[in-house]
Short mmCIF file of C-alpha atoms in Angstrom, two decimals:
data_model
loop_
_atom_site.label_atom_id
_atom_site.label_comp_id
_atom_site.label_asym_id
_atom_site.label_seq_id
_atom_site.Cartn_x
_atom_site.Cartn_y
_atom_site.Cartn_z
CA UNK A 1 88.28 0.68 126.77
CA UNK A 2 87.35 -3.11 126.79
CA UNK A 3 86.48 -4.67 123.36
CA UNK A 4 83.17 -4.85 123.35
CA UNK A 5 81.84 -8.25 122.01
CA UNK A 6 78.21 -9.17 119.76
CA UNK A 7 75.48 -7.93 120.54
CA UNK A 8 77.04 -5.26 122.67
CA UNK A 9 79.00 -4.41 119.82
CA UNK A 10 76.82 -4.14 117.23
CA UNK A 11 74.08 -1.71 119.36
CA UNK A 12 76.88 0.58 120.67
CA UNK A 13 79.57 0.63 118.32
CA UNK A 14 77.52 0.75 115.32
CA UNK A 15 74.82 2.10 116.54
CA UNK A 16 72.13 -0.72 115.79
CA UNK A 17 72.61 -0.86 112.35
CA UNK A 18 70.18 -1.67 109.95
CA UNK A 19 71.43 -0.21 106.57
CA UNK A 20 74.13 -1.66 105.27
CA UNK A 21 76.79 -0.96 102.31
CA UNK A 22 78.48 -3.87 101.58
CA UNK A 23 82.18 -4.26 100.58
CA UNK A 24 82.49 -3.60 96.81
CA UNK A 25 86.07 -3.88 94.98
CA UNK A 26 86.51 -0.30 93.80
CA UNK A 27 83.15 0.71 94.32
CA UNK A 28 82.77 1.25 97.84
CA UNK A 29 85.22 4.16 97.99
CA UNK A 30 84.91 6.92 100.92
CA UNK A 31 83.34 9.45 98.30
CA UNK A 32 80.64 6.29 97.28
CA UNK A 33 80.26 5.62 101.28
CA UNK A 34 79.57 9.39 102.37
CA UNK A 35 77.16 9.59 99.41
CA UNK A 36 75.15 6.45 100.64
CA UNK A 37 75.48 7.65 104.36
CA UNK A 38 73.48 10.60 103.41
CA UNK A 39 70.74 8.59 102.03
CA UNK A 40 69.98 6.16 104.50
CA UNK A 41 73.39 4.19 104.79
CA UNK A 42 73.94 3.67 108.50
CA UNK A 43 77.33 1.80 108.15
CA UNK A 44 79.54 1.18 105.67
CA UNK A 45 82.64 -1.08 104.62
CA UNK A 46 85.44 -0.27 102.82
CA UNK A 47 86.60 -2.51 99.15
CA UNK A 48 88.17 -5.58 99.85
CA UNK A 49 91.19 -5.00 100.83
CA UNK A 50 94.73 -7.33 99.72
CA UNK A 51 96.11 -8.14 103.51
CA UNK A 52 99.59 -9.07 102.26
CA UNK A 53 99.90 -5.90 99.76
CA UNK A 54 98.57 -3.71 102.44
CA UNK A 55 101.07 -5.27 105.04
CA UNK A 56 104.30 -4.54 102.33
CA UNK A 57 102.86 -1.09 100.72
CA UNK A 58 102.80 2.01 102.15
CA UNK A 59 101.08 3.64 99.07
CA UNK A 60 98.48 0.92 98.93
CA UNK A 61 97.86 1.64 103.45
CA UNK A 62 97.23 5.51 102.68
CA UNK A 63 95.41 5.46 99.36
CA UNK A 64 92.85 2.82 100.70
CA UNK A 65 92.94 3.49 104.24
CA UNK A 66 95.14 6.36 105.55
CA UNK A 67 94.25 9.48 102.99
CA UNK A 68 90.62 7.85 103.06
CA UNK A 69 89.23 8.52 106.23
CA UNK A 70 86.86 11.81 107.38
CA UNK A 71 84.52 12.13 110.55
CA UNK A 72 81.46 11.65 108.57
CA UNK A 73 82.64 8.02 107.62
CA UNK A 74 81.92 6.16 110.70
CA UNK A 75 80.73 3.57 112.13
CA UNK A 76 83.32 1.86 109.22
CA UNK A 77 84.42 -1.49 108.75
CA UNK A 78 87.43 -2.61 106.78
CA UNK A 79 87.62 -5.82 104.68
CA UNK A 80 90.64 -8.07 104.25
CA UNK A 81 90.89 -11.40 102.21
CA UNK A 82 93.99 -13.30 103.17
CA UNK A 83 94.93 -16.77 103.95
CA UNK A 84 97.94 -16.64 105.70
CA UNK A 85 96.62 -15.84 109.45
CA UNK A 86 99.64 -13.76 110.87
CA UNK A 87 99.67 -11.43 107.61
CA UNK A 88 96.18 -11.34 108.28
CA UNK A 89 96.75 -9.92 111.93
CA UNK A 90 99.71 -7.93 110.50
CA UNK A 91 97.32 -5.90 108.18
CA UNK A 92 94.49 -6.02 110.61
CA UNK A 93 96.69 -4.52 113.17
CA UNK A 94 97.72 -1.71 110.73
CA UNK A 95 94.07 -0.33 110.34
CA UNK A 96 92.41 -1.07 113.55
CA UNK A 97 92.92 2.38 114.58
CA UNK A 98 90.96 3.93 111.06
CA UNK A 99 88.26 1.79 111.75
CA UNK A 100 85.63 0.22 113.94
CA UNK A 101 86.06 -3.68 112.87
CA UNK A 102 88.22 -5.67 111.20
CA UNK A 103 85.94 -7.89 108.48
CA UNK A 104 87.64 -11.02 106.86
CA UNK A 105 86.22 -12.08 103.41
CA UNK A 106 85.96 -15.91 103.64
CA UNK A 107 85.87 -17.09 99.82
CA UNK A 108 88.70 -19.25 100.61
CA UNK A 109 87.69 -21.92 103.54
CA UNK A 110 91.50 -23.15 104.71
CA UNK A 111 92.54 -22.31 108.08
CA UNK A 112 89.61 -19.98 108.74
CA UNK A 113 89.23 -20.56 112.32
CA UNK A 114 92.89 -19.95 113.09
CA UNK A 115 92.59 -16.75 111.21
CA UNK A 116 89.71 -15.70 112.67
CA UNK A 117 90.62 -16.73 116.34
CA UNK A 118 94.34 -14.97 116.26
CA UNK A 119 92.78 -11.44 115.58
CA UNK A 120 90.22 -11.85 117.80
CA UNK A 121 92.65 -12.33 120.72
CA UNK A 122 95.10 -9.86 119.30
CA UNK A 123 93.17 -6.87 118.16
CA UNK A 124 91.45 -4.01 119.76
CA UNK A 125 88.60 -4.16 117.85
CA UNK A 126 86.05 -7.11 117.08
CA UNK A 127 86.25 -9.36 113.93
CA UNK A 128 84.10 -9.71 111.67
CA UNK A 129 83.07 -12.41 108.89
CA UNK A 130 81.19 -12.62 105.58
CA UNK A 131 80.32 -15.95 103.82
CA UNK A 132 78.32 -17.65 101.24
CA UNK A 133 76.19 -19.97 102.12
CA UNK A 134 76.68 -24.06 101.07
CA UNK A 135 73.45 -25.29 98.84
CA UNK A 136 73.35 -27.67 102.29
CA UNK A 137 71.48 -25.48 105.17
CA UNK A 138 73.23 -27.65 107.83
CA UNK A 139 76.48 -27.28 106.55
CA UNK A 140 76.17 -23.62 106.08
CA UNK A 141 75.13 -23.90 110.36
CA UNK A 142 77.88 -25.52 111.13
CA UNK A 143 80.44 -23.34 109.61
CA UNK A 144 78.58 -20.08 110.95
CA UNK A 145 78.60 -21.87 114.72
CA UNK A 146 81.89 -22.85 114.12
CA UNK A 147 83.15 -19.00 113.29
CA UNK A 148 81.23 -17.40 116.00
CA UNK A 149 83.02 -20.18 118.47
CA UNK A 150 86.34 -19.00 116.70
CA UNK A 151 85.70 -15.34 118.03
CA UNK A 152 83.79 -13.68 115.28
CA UNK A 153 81.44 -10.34 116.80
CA UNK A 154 79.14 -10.27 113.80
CA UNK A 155 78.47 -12.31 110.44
CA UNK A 156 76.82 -11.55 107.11
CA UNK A 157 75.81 -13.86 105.23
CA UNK A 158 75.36 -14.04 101.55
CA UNK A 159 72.93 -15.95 100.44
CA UNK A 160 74.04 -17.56 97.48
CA UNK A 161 77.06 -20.23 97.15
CA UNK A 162 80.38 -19.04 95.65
CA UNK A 163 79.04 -21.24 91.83
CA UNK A 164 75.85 -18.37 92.38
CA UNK A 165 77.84 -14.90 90.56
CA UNK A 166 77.64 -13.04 87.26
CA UNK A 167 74.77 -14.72 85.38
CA UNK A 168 74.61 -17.78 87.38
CA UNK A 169 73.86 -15.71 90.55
CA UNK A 170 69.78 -16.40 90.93
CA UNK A 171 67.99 -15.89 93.42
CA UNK A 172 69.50 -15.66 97.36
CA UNK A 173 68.44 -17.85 99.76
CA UNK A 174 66.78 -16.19 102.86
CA UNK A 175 66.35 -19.70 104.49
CA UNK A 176 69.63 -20.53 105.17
CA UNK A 177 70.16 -16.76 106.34
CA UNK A 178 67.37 -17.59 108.84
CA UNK A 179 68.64 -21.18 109.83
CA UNK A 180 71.97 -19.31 110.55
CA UNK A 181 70.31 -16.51 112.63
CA UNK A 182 68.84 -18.84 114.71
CA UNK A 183 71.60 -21.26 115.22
CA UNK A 184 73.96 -18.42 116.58
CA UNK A 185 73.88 -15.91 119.37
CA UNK A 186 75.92 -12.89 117.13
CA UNK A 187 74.34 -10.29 114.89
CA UNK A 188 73.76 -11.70 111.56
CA UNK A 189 73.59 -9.23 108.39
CA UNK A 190 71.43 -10.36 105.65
CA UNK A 191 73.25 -10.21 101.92
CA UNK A 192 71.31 -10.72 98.56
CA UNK A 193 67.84 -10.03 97.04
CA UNK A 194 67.31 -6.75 97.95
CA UNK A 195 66.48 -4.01 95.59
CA UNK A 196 64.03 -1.81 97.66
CA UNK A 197 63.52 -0.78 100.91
CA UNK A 198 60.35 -2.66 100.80
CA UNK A 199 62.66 -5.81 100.29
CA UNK A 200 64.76 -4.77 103.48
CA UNK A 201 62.16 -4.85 105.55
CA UNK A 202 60.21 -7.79 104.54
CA UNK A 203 63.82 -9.51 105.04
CA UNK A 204 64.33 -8.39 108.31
CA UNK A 205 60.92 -9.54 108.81
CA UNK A 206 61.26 -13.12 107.32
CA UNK A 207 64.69 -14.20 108.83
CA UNK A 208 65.19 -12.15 111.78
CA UNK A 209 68.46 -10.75 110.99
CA UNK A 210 69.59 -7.30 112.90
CA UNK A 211 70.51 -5.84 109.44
CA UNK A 212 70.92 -6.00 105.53
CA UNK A 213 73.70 -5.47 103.20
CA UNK A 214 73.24 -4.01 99.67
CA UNK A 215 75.81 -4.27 96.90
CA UNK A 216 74.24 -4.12 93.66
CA UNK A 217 71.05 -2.44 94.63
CA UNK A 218 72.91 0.05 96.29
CA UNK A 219 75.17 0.96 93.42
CA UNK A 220 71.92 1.76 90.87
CA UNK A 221 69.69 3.48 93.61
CA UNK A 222 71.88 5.03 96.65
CA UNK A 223 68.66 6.05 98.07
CA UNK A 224 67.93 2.21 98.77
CA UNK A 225 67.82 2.80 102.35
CA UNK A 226 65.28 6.07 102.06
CA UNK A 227 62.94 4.27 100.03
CA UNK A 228 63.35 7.10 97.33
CA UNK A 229 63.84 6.62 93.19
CA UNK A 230 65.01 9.82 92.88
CA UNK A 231 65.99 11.28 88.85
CA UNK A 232 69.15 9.67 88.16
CA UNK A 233 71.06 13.05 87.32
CA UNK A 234 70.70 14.00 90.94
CA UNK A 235 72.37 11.66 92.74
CA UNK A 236 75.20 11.46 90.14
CA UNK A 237 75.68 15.26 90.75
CA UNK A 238 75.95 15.12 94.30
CA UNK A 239 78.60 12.23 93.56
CA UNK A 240 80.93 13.78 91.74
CA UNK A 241 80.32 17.25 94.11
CA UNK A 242 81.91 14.80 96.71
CA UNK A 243 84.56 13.17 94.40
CA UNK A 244 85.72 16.65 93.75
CA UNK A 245 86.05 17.06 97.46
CA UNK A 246 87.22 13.09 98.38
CA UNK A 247 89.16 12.31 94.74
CA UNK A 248 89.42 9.02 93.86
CA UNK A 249 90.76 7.29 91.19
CA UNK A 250 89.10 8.01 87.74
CA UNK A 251 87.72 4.47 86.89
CA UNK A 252 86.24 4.20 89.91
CA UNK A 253 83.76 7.19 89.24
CA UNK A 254 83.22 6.31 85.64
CA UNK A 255 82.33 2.88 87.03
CA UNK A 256 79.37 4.43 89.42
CA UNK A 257 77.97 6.57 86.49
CA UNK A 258 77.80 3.49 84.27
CA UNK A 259 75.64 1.73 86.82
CA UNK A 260 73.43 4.91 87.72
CA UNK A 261 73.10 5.76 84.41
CA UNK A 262 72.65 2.01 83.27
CA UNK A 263 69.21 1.92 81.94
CA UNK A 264 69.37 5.39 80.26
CA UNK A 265 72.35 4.09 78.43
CA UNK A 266 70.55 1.37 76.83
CA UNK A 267 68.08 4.33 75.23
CA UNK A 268 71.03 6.66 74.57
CA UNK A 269 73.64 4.18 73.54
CA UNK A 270 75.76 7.10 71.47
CA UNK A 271 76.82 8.76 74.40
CA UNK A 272 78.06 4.84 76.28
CA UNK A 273 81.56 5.44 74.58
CA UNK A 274 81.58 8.87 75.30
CA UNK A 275 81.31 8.05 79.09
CA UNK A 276 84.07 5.10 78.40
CA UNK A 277 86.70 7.48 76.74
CA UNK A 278 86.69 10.68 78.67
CA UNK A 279 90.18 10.81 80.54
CA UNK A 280 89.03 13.82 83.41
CA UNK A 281 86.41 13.88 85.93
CA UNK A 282 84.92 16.90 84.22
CA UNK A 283 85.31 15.04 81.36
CA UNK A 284 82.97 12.44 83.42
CA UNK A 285 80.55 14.95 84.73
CA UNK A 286 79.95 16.34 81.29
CA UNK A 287 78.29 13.42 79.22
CA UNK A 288 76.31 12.86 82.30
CA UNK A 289 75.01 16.61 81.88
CA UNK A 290 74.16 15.67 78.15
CA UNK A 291 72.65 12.93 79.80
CA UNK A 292 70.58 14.41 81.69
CA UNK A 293 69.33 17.13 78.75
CA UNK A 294 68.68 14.09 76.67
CA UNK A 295 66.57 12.81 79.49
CA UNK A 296 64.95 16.17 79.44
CA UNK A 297 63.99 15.89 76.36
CA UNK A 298 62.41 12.62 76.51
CA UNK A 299 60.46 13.59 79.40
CA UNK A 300 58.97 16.59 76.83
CA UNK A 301 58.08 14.23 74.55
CA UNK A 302 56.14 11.61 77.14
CA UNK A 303 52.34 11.03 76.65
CA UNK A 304 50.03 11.30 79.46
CA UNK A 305 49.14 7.65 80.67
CA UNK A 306 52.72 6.67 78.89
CA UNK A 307 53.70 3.82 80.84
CA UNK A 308 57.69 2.76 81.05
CA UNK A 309 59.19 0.42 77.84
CA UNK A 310 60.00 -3.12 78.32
CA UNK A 311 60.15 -4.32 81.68
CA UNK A 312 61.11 -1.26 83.89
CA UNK A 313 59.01 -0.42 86.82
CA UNK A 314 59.83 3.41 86.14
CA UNK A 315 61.30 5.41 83.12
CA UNK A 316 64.85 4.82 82.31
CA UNK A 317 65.96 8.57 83.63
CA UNK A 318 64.96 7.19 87.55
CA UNK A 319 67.75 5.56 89.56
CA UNK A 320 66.14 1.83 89.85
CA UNK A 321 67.08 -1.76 90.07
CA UNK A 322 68.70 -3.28 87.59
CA UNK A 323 67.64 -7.45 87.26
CA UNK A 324 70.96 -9.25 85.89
CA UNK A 325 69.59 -11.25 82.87
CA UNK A 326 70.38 -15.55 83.29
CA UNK A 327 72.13 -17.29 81.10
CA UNK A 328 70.02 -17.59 77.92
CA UNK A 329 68.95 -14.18 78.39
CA UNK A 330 72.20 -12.25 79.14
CA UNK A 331 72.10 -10.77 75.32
CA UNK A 332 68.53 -9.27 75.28
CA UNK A 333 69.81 -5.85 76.31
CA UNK A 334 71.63 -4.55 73.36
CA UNK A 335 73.64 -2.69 76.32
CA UNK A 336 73.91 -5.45 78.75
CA UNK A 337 77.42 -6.42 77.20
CA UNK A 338 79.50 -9.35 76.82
CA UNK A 339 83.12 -8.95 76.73
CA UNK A 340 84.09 -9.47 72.79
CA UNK A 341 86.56 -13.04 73.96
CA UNK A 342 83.62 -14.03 75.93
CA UNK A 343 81.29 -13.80 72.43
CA UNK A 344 84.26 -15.09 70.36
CA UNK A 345 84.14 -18.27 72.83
CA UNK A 346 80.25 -18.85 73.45
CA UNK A 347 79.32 -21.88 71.24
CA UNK A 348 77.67 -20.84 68.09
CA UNK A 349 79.30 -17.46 68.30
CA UNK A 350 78.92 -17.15 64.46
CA UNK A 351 75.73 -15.69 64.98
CA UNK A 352 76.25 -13.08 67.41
CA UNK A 353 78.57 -9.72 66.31
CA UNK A 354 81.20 -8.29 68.51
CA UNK A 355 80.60 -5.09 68.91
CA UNK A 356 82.81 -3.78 66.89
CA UNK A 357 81.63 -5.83 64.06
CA UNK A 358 77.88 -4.25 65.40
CA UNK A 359 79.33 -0.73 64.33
CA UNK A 360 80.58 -1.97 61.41
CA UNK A 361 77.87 -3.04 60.38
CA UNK A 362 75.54 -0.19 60.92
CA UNK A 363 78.00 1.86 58.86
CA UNK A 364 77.73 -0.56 56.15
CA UNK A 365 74.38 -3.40 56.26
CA UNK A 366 75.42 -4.82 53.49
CA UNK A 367 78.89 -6.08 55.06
CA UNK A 368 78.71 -9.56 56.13
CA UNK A 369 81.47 -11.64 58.42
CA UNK A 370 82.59 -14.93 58.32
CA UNK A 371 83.67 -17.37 60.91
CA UNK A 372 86.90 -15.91 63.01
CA UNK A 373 89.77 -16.94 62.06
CA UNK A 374 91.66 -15.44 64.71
CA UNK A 375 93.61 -18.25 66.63
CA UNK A 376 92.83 -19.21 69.81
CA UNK A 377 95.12 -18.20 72.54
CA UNK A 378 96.45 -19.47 75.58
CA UNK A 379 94.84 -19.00 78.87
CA UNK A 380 95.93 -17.77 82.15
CA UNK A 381 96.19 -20.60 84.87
CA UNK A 382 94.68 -18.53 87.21
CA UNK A 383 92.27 -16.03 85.50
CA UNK A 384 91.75 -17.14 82.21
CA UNK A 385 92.81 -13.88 80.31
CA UNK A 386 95.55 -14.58 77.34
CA UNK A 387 99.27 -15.66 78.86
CA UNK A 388 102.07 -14.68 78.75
CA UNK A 389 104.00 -16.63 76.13
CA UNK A 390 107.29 -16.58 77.54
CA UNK A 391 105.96 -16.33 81.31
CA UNK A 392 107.83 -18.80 83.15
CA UNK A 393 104.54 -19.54 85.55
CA UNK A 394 102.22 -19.67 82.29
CA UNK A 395 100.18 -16.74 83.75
CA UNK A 396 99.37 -13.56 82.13
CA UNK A 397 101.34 -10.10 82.99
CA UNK A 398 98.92 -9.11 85.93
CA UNK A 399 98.87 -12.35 87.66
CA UNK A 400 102.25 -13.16 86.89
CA UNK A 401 103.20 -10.04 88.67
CA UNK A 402 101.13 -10.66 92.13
CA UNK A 403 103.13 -13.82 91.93
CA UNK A 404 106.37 -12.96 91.20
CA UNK A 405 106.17 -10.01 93.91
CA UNK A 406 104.87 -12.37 96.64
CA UNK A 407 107.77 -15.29 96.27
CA UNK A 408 110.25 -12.66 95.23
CA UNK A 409 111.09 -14.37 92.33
CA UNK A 410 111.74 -13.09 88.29
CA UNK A 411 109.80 -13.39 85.15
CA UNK A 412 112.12 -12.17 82.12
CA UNK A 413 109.34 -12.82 79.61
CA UNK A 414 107.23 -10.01 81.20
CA UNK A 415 109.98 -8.04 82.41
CA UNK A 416 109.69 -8.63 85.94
CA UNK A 417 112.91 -8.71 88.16
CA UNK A 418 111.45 -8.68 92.04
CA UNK A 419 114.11 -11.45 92.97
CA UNK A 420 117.59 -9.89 90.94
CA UNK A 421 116.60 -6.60 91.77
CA UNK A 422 116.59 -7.80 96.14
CA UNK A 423 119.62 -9.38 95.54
CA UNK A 424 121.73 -6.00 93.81
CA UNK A 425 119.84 -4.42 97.00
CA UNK A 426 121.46 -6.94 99.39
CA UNK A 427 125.28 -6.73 97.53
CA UNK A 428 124.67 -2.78 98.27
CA UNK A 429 124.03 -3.08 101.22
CA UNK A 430 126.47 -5.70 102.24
CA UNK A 431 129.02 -3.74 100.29
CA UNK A 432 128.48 -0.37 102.39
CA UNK A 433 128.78 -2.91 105.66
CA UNK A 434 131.94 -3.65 104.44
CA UNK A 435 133.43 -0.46 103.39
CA UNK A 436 132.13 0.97 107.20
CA UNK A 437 135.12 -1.73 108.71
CA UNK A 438 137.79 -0.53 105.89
CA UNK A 439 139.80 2.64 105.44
CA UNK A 440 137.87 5.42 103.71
CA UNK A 441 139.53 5.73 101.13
CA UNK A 442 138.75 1.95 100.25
CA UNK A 443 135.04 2.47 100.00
CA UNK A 444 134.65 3.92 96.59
CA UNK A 445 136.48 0.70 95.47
CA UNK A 446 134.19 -1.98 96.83
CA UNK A 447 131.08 0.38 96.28
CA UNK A 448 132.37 0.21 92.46
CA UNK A 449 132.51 -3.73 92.44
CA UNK A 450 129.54 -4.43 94.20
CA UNK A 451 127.62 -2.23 91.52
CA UNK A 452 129.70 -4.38 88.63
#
């Protein structure tokens, strides 16, 4: 069948879609996606996925892609960052068949066009791109025109810039969304601001887009797209009914019930470590059933005319949106954590507990803590997280291991031996080559000094 090509594409293929799940690093699982198809979610993308890791690793194809695929999961779309273009096509080519697009995540702008043009004229089905927006509108124009020129079916744009994430994020901008819908003849997906289906509509309205994508909204409300706020405990039932049928990996689920069970957490903050140290899934699914009796019990105890505390639009035991708190206000929530290096580095620290101290000191008010004399360590080059400190690239273990495996090279500080451990594989090798153009009875000898 021909490939078919924008707007074409987008009202066949995928059917017109108007509900979106966006791409979410271990969150957007297939037992996350069929749960949000049943409440609204017309299509769906899978996590980001690495292209060069999928492209060398078998396990990593069928545990993300392969083993993750079911009738009910389409129309699908699978994401790949990369920024080498032919390892791009490589992995692109790999999963075109498990799919219905290819999407590339643009956070990195070098070489984009030539990655973007290359698998449109090799693959069978279209490319697709998703961007953040520039603070300039034109700019932002320019680089949409100059992706849809490059072959690109369909874009969504975020909009906030790539400085815009974790506390900084603020508000989206619909108006470059809507300067970028008009400047282009593709379907454009709208990314950002949305926390209702009242706000999906009124952005469709505003900018013009043919859909919108939900992340965050998504992942404390699944039942965005029906315009419901159902009780919390129902849809994290249903969940894990489907993770017992589609298993995934264990942090992945305990991730989801953090985030549908965020605000009743805050109320119930005894049973937050529970949730973090249970090792099984029925582990999992039985703190959110004492959950869900402690929400019981609360709803006993409400007052006719009680409104919600604070500034919830509904009581904490309804699936709702959760409002990421700026800068100055990210410690208001006594549950809205801060990683303890992040509070050990925050300028005047002295006068905000980790939260270990925090339990300490509930055991014992009368304890008091000094300034920390722990030493400050050295950072990561690449993600800031303590380094190795005899890592010959200064990085810590995990990124010294992406790096290590992708040039093939060794790190004896963390025990990493990608390039010695080729090389023994090569002497094998050459070493049975050899012994196949000698006597038999030569073989074990060479076999013996090759593994010496």
């Amino acid at each position: 069948m021909p490939k078919l090509q924008g707007f074409e594409f987008w009202s066949q293929t995928l059917g017109g879609a108007r509900h979106v799940v966006a791409p979410m690093v271990d969150q957007s699982e297939l037992a996350w996606r069929l749960l949000s198809r049943r409440h609204g979610a017309q299509l769906c993308y899978t996590p980001m996925l690495h292209a060069q890791v999928f492209v060398r690793d078998a396990n990593y194809r069928k545990e993300n892609l392969y083993c993750a695929v079911c009738p009910e999961d389409r129309p699908l779309i699978v994401q790949f960052c990369a920024n080498d273009p032919e390892v791009f096509v490589q992995a692109a080519l790999l999963a075109q068949d498990y799919c219905d697009a290819i999407d590339l995540n643009l956070g990195c702008p070098q070489m984009i066009a030539k990655r973007v043009l290359l698998a449109h004229e090799k693959l069978s089905v279209p490319v697709t791109c998703k961007i953040r927006v520039f603070p300039e509108i034109k700019k932002t124009v320019q680089y949409a025109q100059m992706l849809e020129k490059a072959g690109c079916q369909l874009l969504t744009v975020h909009g906030r810039t790539k400085e815009q994430k974790g506390p900084l994020s603020g508000a989206a901008s619909w108006e470059h969304i809507k300067a970028v819908r008009k400047a282009v003849t593709i379907p454009v997906f709208a990314n950002g601001n949305i926390q209702c289906l009242q706000d999906v509509e009124r952005c469709i309205q505003d900018t013009g887009v043919q859909g919108v994508m939900s992340a965050e909204g998504n992942l404390h409300n699944p039942a965005l797209f029906e315009g419901r706020s159902p009780a919390v405990w129902e849809l994290a039932e249903e969940y894990l009914d489907i993770v017992r049928q589609h298993p995934c990996p264990l942090s992945y689920v305990r991730a989801h019930l953090f985030k549908l069970w965020h605000h009743t957490l805050q109320v119930h903050q005894q049973l937050r470590e529970d949730l973090a140290k249970v090792k099984t899934l029925e582990g999992i699914a039985a703190v959110s059933r004492e959950l869900k009796l402690r929400c019981e019990e609360d709803m006993s105890r409400q007052k006719e005319g009680e409104k919600p505390s604070g500034s919830l639009p509904f009581f904490h035991w309804i699936c709702q949106p959760y409002i990421r708190p700026g800068p100055k206000e990210g410690n208001k929530e006594s549950g809205g954590a801060r990683s303890k290096r992040a509070l050990e580095e925050e300028e005047g620290s002295t006068e905000v507990l980790s939260k270990n101290k925090q339990k300490k000191q509930l055991r014992n008010p009368r304890k008091t803590f000094g300034p920390s004399q722990k030493p400050k360590y050295a950072k990561c080059d690449q993600c800031g997280n303590p380094k190795g400190s005899r890592c010959v690239f200064d990085l810590c273990r995990s990124c010294c291991k992406k790096r290590a495996f992708r040039e093939t090279a060794d790190c004896p500080g963390h025990g990493l031996l990608f390039k010695t451990k080729l090389e023994k594989s090569l002497a094998w090798k050459a070493a049975q080559a050899q012994a196949g153009s000698r006597d038999p009875g030569s073989f074990p000898e060479v076999l013996g000094s090759a593994r010496a």
